[in-house]
Amino acid sequence: MRTYHTQMEAAKKGIITKEIAAVAKKESMEPEKLRELVACGQVAIPANINHTSLSPEGIGTGLKTKINVNLGISGDCKNYDVEMQKVDMALRFGAEAIMDLSNYGKTNTFRQELIAKSPAMIGTVPMYDAIGYLEKDLLEISAKDFLKVVEAHAKEGVDFMTIHAGINRRAVEGFRREGRVMNIVSRGGSLLFAWMEMTGNENPFYEYYDEVLEILREYDVTISLGDALRPGCLDDSTDAGQIGELIELGSLTKRAWEKDVQVMVEGPGHMAMNEIAANMALQKRLCHNAPFYVLGPLVTDIAPGYDHITSAIGGAIAAASGADFLCYVTPAEHLRLPDISDVKEGIIASKIAAHAADIAKGVPHARDLDNQMAHARQKMDWDEMFRVAIDGEKAKAYFESTPPADRHTCSMCGKMCAVRTTNLILEGKKVEFCSEK
């Protein structure tokens, strides 16, 4: 019989849940240490009580950097089969989280199938689904209507939800006063801003925040506090709007913890490389070391078609500087809904960024695979190299596309391979080229 509502409540009571035990094993951490981190909010384990297929993961202090994959149907792309193929791709490459951002029609059929099959944690943005779920236009939706969508997603088994509760009237005043090039680029944030302006009301997720928390607590849904005022271009980064909202998110974090609701805080956005580390430190300070979930940051605005690379650069710096959770970005960012190829490119880029950051942070065992790769390369063991690689199939296809005359080398250097030459000399053999048949 479960004697607690949430992982945080259990941890505060000194209980090591099966989810805490599972995460501790994955992370090579003592369960008691992890319990303490969950109890104080520095680690979140998103695990809805109705997500029975979940393989739990921890996000936060001292743990491996996790990645999230966004997918879902839109009005222009309604193929559920293709979206489920993207799910399979995400699971195959080890994404720890999948966010269903569907915003067209009745999305619950796809979401329920996703939750039933996915061992990865599932996230949503209820604001996206409100119009389709309620079958009302934005102006017709009441404050309490929004809470109905939150409850529906929670019942279905969603592990974490992005709730844009920080864009209240104070934050909007700061945004208007400061002025921006790109204004509001958060989809959920822009919809809430529009609703607030058209109705004259306060943000319903802020006004009824305690009721939102009660819903989330009942199903142990982690709240991911959305950054509605994240910068959408370099020129808007670290401005009054972004920082003003972050201050509000810090207050909302403490209120959630008081209700035993687990919290993640979302962050930028677009940001020059020299600002990233300071932003990570500022977030951790203002939000009391809650886990930080970043989109990018994209470090330049001029690379459409290559934004998986601009995001991976920023994500690696962000995670090495304290971010805990990276949202992938695909080459299709800013251009169209990503196809399956785009999804793969985005996942791999994000996995590289997360892994590089874990090495920099000294996460236990982060370097193990790199050491295995180094030994395989020294021995010219191609099969082992392909096994260890993040995308071994692509590595093998590249190698075999221009096969070398001698399998102990690749076609770049051939018999002049530096590793081959050094190995021969250290084995007491001659290095010969012209006389070899």
Coordinates of C-alpha atoms in Angstrom, one line a residue:
M1 CA 0.0 0.0 0.0
R2 CA 1.5 3.3 -1.1
T3 CA 1.8 5.7 1.9
Y4 CA 2.8 8.8 -0.1
H5 CA 1.6 10.8 -3.1
T6 CA 4.9 11.8 -4.7
Q7 CA 8.5 10.8 -4.9
M8 CA 9.4 14.0 -3.0
E9 CA 6.9 13.3 -0.2
A10 CA 8.3 9.8 0.2
A11 CA 11.9 11.1 0.2
K12 CA 11.0 13.7 2.9
K13 CA 9.6 10.8 5.0
G14 CA 12.8 8.8 4.7
I15 CA 11.3 6.3 2.2
I16 CA 13.5 4.9 -0.6
T17 CA 10.9 4.2 -3.3
K18 CA 11.5 1.6 -6.0
E19 CA 11.9 4.5 -8.4
I20 CA 14.7 6.0 -6.2
A21 CA 16.3 2.6 -5.9
A22 CA 16.2 2.1 -9.7
V23 CA 17.7 5.5 -10.5
A24 CA 20.4 5.1 -7.8
K25 CA 21.5 1.9 -9.5
K26 CA 21.6 3.5 -12.9
E27 CA 23.6 6.4 -11.6
S28 CA 26.0 4.4 -9.4
M29 CA 24.9 6.5 -6.5
E30 CA 24.0 5.4 -2.9
P31 CA 20.2 5.3 -2.6
E32 CA 20.3 7.3 0.6
K33 CA 22.2 10.1 -1.0
L34 CA 19.7 10.2 -3.9
R35 CA 16.8 10.2 -1.5
E36 CA 18.3 13.3 0.2
L37 CA 18.6 15.0 -3.2
V38 CA 15.0 14.2 -4.1
A39 CA 13.8 15.4 -0.7
C40 CA 15.4 18.8 -1.0
G41 CA 14.3 19.2 -4.7
Q42 CA 17.8 19.1 -6.3
V43 CA 16.8 15.9 -8.1
A44 CA 13.4 15.1 -9.8
I45 CA 12.2 11.6 -10.7
P46 CA 9.2 12.2 -13.0
A47 CA 7.1 9.1 -12.5
N48 CA 3.3 9.4 -12.9
I49 CA 1.5 6.7 -10.9
N50 CA -0.4 5.7 -14.1
H51 CA 2.7 5.3 -16.3
T52 CA 3.2 1.6 -15.7
S53 CA 5.7 1.1 -18.6
L54 CA 8.1 3.7 -17.2
S55 CA 11.8 3.0 -16.6
P56 CA 12.5 5.8 -14.1
E57 CA 15.2 8.4 -14.6
G58 CA 16.5 11.1 -12.3
I59 CA 17.2 14.7 -13.4
G60 CA 19.4 17.0 -11.4
T61 CA 22.5 17.4 -9.2
G62 CA 25.2 14.8 -9.6
L63 CA 23.4 12.7 -12.2
K64 CA 24.0 12.1 -15.9
T65 CA 22.6 14.8 -18.2
K66 CA 19.3 13.7 -19.8
I67 CA 17.9 14.5 -23.2
N68 CA 14.3 15.1 -24.3
V69 CA 12.8 14.6 -27.8
N70 CA 9.9 16.7 -29.0
L71 CA 7.4 15.3 -31.4
G72 CA 3.6 15.3 -32.1
I73 CA 1.1 16.1 -34.8
S74 CA 0.2 19.5 -36.1
G75 CA -2.5 20.8 -38.4
D76 CA -0.2 20.6 -41.4
C77 CA 1.3 17.1 -40.5
K78 CA -1.3 14.7 -39.1
N79 CA 0.4 11.3 -39.7
Y80 CA 0.3 9.4 -36.3
D81 CA 2.2 6.5 -37.8
V82 CA 5.2 8.8 -38.7
E83 CA 5.1 10.3 -35.2
M84 CA 5.2 6.8 -33.7
Q85 CA 8.2 6.0 -35.9
K86 CA 9.9 9.0 -34.3
V87 CA 9.1 7.6 -30.9
D88 CA 10.8 4.3 -31.9
M89 CA 13.8 6.3 -33.1
A90 CA 14.0 8.2 -29.8
L91 CA 13.8 5.0 -27.7
R92 CA 16.3 3.2 -29.9
F93 CA 18.9 5.9 -29.3
G94 CA 18.3 6.2 -25.6
A95 CA 16.4 9.4 -25.2
E96 CA 15.3 9.6 -21.5
A97 CA 12.2 11.7 -22.2
I98 CA 9.7 12.3 -25.0
M99 CA 7.4 15.4 -25.1
D100 CA 4.2 15.0 -27.0
L101 CA 3.6 18.5 -28.4
S102 CA 0.6 17.6 -30.5
N103 CA -1.7 20.6 -31.1
Y104 CA -4.3 19.4 -33.6
G105 CA -7.6 17.6 -33.0
K106 CA -8.1 15.0 -30.3
T107 CA -4.6 14.1 -29.3
N108 CA -5.3 11.8 -26.4
T109 CA -5.5 8.6 -28.5
F110 CA -1.9 9.1 -29.7
R111 CA -0.7 10.1 -26.2
Q112 CA -2.3 7.1 -24.5
E113 CA -0.6 4.8 -26.9
L114 CA 2.7 6.6 -26.4
I115 CA 2.4 6.3 -22.6
A116 CA 1.4 2.6 -22.8
K117 CA 4.5 1.7 -24.8
S118 CA 7.2 4.1 -23.7
P119 CA 9.8 3.3 -21.0
A120 CA 11.0 6.9 -21.4
M121 CA 9.2 9.6 -19.3
I122 CA 6.5 11.5 -21.1
G123 CA 6.0 15.2 -21.0
T124 CA 3.3 17.5 -22.4
V125 CA 2.3 21.2 -22.6
P126 CA -1.4 21.3 -21.7
M127 CA -1.7 24.8 -23.1
Y128 CA -1.1 23.4 -26.6
D129 CA -3.9 20.9 -26.3
A130 CA -6.5 23.2 -24.7
I131 CA -8.2 24.4 -27.9
G132 CA -8.5 20.9 -29.4
Y133 CA -9.4 19.2 -26.1
L134 CA -12.0 21.8 -25.1
E135 CA -13.2 22.5 -28.7
K136 CA -13.3 26.2 -27.9
D137 CA -11.5 29.2 -29.3
L138 CA -9.0 30.9 -27.1
L139 CA -11.2 33.7 -26.0
E140 CA -14.0 31.3 -25.0
I141 CA -11.8 29.3 -22.7
S142 CA -12.2 30.0 -19.0
A143 CA -9.5 29.9 -16.3
K144 CA -10.9 26.7 -14.9
D145 CA -11.1 25.1 -18.3
F146 CA -7.3 25.2 -18.5
L147 CA -7.1 23.2 -15.3
K148 CA -9.4 20.5 -16.8
V149 CA -6.8 19.9 -19.5
V150 CA -4.0 19.6 -16.9
E151 CA -6.1 17.0 -15.0
A152 CA -6.9 15.0 -18.2
H153 CA -3.2 14.8 -19.0
A154 CA -2.3 13.8 -15.5
K155 CA -4.9 11.0 -15.4
E156 CA -3.5 9.6 -18.7
G157 CA -0.1 9.1 -17.1
V158 CA 2.0 12.1 -18.2
D159 CA 5.1 12.3 -16.1
F160 CA 5.9 16.0 -16.4
M161 CA 4.1 19.0 -17.7
T162 CA 5.3 22.4 -18.9
I163 CA 3.2 24.9 -17.1
H164 CA 3.9 28.6 -18.0
A165 CA 2.9 29.9 -14.6
G166 CA 5.6 32.6 -14.4
I167 CA 4.3 34.9 -17.1
N168 CA 2.0 36.8 -14.7
R169 CA 1.0 40.5 -14.9
R170 CA 4.3 41.6 -13.2
A171 CA 6.4 39.7 -15.8
V172 CA 4.3 41.1 -18.7
E173 CA 4.8 44.6 -17.4
G174 CA 8.5 44.1 -17.4
F175 CA 8.4 42.6 -20.9
R176 CA 6.4 45.5 -22.3
R177 CA 8.6 48.1 -20.6
E178 CA 11.9 46.6 -21.8
G179 CA 10.9 45.9 -25.4
R180 CA 12.4 43.1 -27.5
V181 CA 13.3 42.3 -31.1
M182 CA 11.5 38.9 -31.1
N183 CA 9.0 39.6 -28.4
I184 CA 7.5 36.2 -27.2
V185 CA 8.7 33.0 -29.0
S186 CA 7.3 30.5 -26.6
R187 CA 4.2 29.0 -28.2
G188 CA 2.5 28.3 -24.8
G189 CA 3.7 31.7 -23.5
S190 CA 2.3 33.6 -26.5
L191 CA -1.1 31.9 -26.2
L192 CA -1.3 32.8 -22.5
F193 CA -0.2 36.3 -23.2
A194 CA -2.9 36.6 -25.8
W195 CA -5.5 35.2 -23.5
M196 CA -4.5 37.6 -20.7
E197 CA -4.5 40.6 -23.0
M198 CA -7.9 39.7 -24.6
T199 CA -9.7 38.9 -21.3
G200 CA -7.9 41.3 -19.0
N201 CA -7.4 38.4 -16.5
E202 CA -4.3 37.1 -14.6
N203 CA -2.5 34.1 -16.0
P204 CA -4.8 31.2 -14.8
F205 CA -1.9 28.9 -14.0
Y206 CA -0.5 31.6 -11.7
E207 CA -3.9 32.7 -10.2
Y208 CA -4.9 29.1 -9.5
Y209 CA -1.4 27.7 -9.0
D210 CA -2.3 25.9 -5.7
E211 CA -5.1 24.0 -7.5
V212 CA -2.7 23.1 -10.3
L213 CA -0.3 21.7 -7.7
E214 CA -3.1 19.6 -6.1
I215 CA -3.8 18.0 -9.4
L216 CA -0.1 17.3 -10.0
R217 CA 0.4 16.0 -6.5
E218 CA -2.4 13.5 -6.8
Y219 CA -0.8 11.7 -9.8
D220 CA 2.9 12.6 -9.0
V221 CA 3.4 14.7 -12.0
T222 CA 6.5 16.8 -12.0
I223 CA 5.9 20.5 -12.9
S224 CA 8.3 21.9 -15.5
L225 CA 8.0 25.6 -15.0
G226 CA 8.0 27.0 -18.5
D227 CA 10.0 30.0 -19.6
A228 CA 7.4 31.9 -21.6
L229 CA 9.8 34.9 -21.9
R230 CA 12.9 33.0 -23.0
P231 CA 15.0 34.9 -25.6
G232 CA 14.3 34.0 -29.2
C233 CA 17.4 35.7 -30.6
L234 CA 20.8 36.7 -29.2
D235 CA 19.8 40.3 -28.9
D236 CA 17.0 39.4 -26.4
S237 CA 19.1 37.2 -24.0
T238 CA 19.6 38.0 -20.3
D239 CA 17.1 40.9 -20.5
A240 CA 14.7 42.2 -17.9
G241 CA 11.9 40.0 -19.3
Q242 CA 13.8 36.8 -19.0
I243 CA 15.3 37.5 -15.6
G244 CA 12.1 38.9 -14.2
E245 CA 10.2 35.7 -15.1
L246 CA 13.0 33.6 -13.7
I247 CA 12.6 35.4 -10.3
E248 CA 8.9 34.5 -10.4
L249 CA 9.8 30.8 -11.2
G250 CA 12.0 30.7 -8.1
S251 CA 9.1 31.7 -5.9
L252 CA 6.8 29.1 -7.7
T253 CA 9.5 26.4 -7.2
K254 CA 9.4 26.8 -3.4
R255 CA 5.6 26.8 -3.4
A256 CA 5.5 23.5 -5.3
W257 CA 8.0 21.9 -3.0
E258 CA 5.9 22.9 0.0
K259 CA 3.1 20.8 -1.6
D260 CA 5.6 17.9 -2.3
V261 CA 5.4 18.5 -6.0
Q262 CA 8.6 17.8 -7.9
V263 CA 10.0 20.7 -10.0
M264 CA 12.1 21.4 -13.1
V265 CA 12.7 24.9 -14.3
E266 CA 13.0 25.7 -18.0
G267 CA 15.6 28.0 -19.5
P268 CA 16.8 29.7 -22.7
G269 CA 16.6 29.9 -25.7
H270 CA 19.0 31.8 -27.9
M271 CA 22.1 33.1 -26.2
A272 CA 25.7 34.0 -27.0
M273 CA 28.3 31.5 -25.7
N274 CA 29.9 34.0 -23.3
E275 CA 26.5 34.4 -21.4
I276 CA 25.6 30.8 -20.9
A277 CA 27.7 29.9 -17.8
A278 CA 26.5 33.0 -15.9
N279 CA 22.8 32.2 -16.8
M280 CA 23.2 28.7 -15.5
A281 CA 24.6 30.0 -12.2
L282 CA 21.9 32.6 -11.9
Q283 CA 19.1 30.1 -12.5
K284 CA 20.5 27.7 -9.9
R285 CA 20.7 30.6 -7.4
L286 CA 17.3 32.1 -8.0
C287 CA 15.5 28.7 -8.3
H288 CA 17.2 27.1 -5.3
N289 CA 19.2 24.5 -7.2
A290 CA 16.1 23.0 -8.8
P291 CA 16.9 20.9 -11.9
F292 CA 17.4 23.1 -15.0
Y293 CA 15.9 22.1 -18.4
V294 CA 17.3 24.0 -21.4
L295 CA 16.3 24.4 -25.0
G296 CA 19.7 24.8 -26.6
P297 CA 20.7 27.4 -26.0
L298 CA 21.3 28.2 -29.7
V299 CA 24.5 30.2 -29.9
T300 CA 23.9 31.9 -33.2
D301 CA 20.8 33.0 -35.1
I302 CA 22.1 32.5 -38.7
A303 CA 22.2 28.7 -39.1
P304 CA 18.7 27.5 -40.1
G305 CA 19.1 24.0 -41.3
Y306 CA 22.0 23.4 -38.9
D307 CA 20.4 24.4 -35.6
H308 CA 21.0 21.0 -34.2
I309 CA 24.7 22.0 -34.3
T310 CA 24.2 25.5 -32.8
S311 CA 22.1 23.9 -30.1
A312 CA 24.6 21.1 -29.3
I313 CA 27.3 23.8 -28.8
G314 CA 25.2 25.7 -26.4
G315 CA 23.8 22.6 -24.7
A316 CA 27.3 21.2 -24.0
I317 CA 28.3 24.5 -22.4
A318 CA 25.1 24.8 -20.5
A319 CA 25.2 21.3 -19.1
A320 CA 28.9 21.6 -18.2
S321 CA 27.9 24.7 -16.3
G322 CA 25.1 23.2 -14.4
A323 CA 22.1 22.4 -16.6
D324 CA 20.6 19.0 -16.0
F325 CA 18.3 18.3 -18.9
L326 CA 18.7 19.1 -22.6
C327 CA 15.8 19.5 -25.1
Y328 CA 17.0 18.4 -28.5
V329 CA 16.8 20.7 -31.5
T330 CA 16.7 19.3 -35.1
P331 CA 18.0 20.7 -38.4
A332 CA 14.3 21.6 -39.1
E333 CA 14.1 24.0 -36.2
H334 CA 12.5 27.3 -37.4
L335 CA 11.7 25.8 -40.8
R336 CA 9.2 22.9 -40.6
L337 CA 8.0 19.9 -38.6
P338 CA 11.0 17.5 -38.4
D339 CA 10.9 14.3 -40.3
I340 CA 12.5 11.0 -39.1
S341 CA 15.9 11.9 -40.4
D342 CA 15.8 15.3 -38.7
V343 CA 14.8 13.6 -35.4
K344 CA 17.8 11.2 -35.6
E345 CA 20.2 14.1 -36.3
G346 CA 18.7 16.1 -33.4
I347 CA 18.9 13.2 -31.0
I348 CA 22.6 12.4 -31.8
A349 CA 23.6 16.0 -31.6
S350 CA 21.9 16.3 -28.2
K351 CA 23.4 13.0 -26.9
I352 CA 26.9 14.2 -27.9
A353 CA 26.4 17.5 -26.0
A354 CA 25.1 15.7 -22.9
H355 CA 27.9 13.1 -22.9
A356 CA 30.6 15.8 -23.4
A357 CA 29.2 17.7 -20.5
D358 CA 29.1 14.7 -18.2
I359 CA 32.8 14.1 -18.9
A360 CA 33.5 17.8 -18.0
K361 CA 31.4 17.5 -14.8
G362 CA 33.1 14.3 -13.7
V363 CA 29.9 12.3 -13.6
P364 CA 30.8 8.7 -12.5
H365 CA 31.6 6.4 -15.4
A366 CA 31.0 9.1 -18.0
R367 CA 34.4 8.4 -19.5
D368 CA 34.1 4.6 -19.7
L369 CA 32.9 4.3 -23.2
D370 CA 35.5 6.9 -24.4
N371 CA 38.2 4.8 -22.8
Q372 CA 36.8 1.7 -24.6
M373 CA 36.9 3.5 -27.9
A374 CA 40.5 4.6 -27.4
H375 CA 41.6 1.0 -26.7
A376 CA 39.6 -0.3 -29.7
R377 CA 41.2 2.3 -32.0
Q378 CA 44.7 1.5 -30.7
K379 CA 44.0 -2.2 -31.6
M380 CA 42.4 -1.2 -34.9
D381 CA 39.3 -3.3 -33.8
W382 CA 36.7 -1.8 -36.0
D383 CA 33.8 -4.0 -34.8
E384 CA 34.5 -2.9 -31.2
M385 CA 34.6 0.8 -32.4
F386 CA 31.2 0.4 -34.1
R387 CA 29.8 -1.3 -30.9
V388 CA 30.9 1.6 -28.7
A389 CA 29.9 4.5 -31.0
I390 CA 26.8 6.5 -30.3
D391 CA 25.7 5.6 -33.9
G392 CA 27.6 2.5 -34.8
E393 CA 25.5 1.9 -38.0
K394 CA 26.5 5.2 -39.5
A395 CA 30.1 4.8 -38.5
K396 CA 30.2 1.3 -40.1
A397 CA 28.5 2.6 -43.3
Y398 CA 31.1 5.4 -43.6
F399 CA 34.0 2.9 -43.1
E400 CA 32.6 0.4 -45.7
S401 CA 31.6 3.0 -48.3
T402 CA 35.3 3.4 -49.3
P403 CA 36.8 0.2 -48.1
P404 CA 40.6 0.2 -47.5
A405 CA 43.0 -2.3 -49.0
D406 CA 44.1 -3.3 -45.5
R407 CA 41.3 -3.6 -43.0
H408 CA 43.7 -2.6 -40.2
T409 CA 43.5 1.0 -41.6
C410 CA 40.8 3.2 -43.1
S411 CA 40.9 4.8 -46.5
M412 CA 42.0 8.3 -45.1
C413 CA 45.6 7.3 -44.4
G414 CA 45.8 3.8 -45.7
K415 CA 49.1 2.1 -44.7
M416 CA 50.4 5.5 -43.5
C417 CA 48.0 5.4 -40.6
A418 CA 49.8 6.8 -37.5
V419 CA 48.4 4.2 -35.2
R420 CA 49.5 1.3 -37.6
T421 CA 53.0 2.8 -37.9
T422 CA 53.5 3.2 -34.2
N423 CA 52.1 -0.2 -33.4
L424 CA 54.6 -1.8 -35.9
I425 CA 57.6 0.0 -34.4
L426 CA 56.6 -0.8 -30.8
E427 CA 56.2 -4.5 -31.9
G428 CA 59.8 -4.4 -33.2
K429 CA 58.8 -4.6 -36.8
K430 CA 59.8 -2.5 -39.9
V431 CA 57.6 0.1 -41.5
E432 CA 57.7 -0.5 -45.2
F433 CA 55.5 0.8 -48.0
C434 CA 57.2 0.4 -51.4
S435 CA 58.3 -3.2 -50.8
E436 CA 55.0 -4.4 -49.5
K437 CA 52.9 -6.4 -51.9

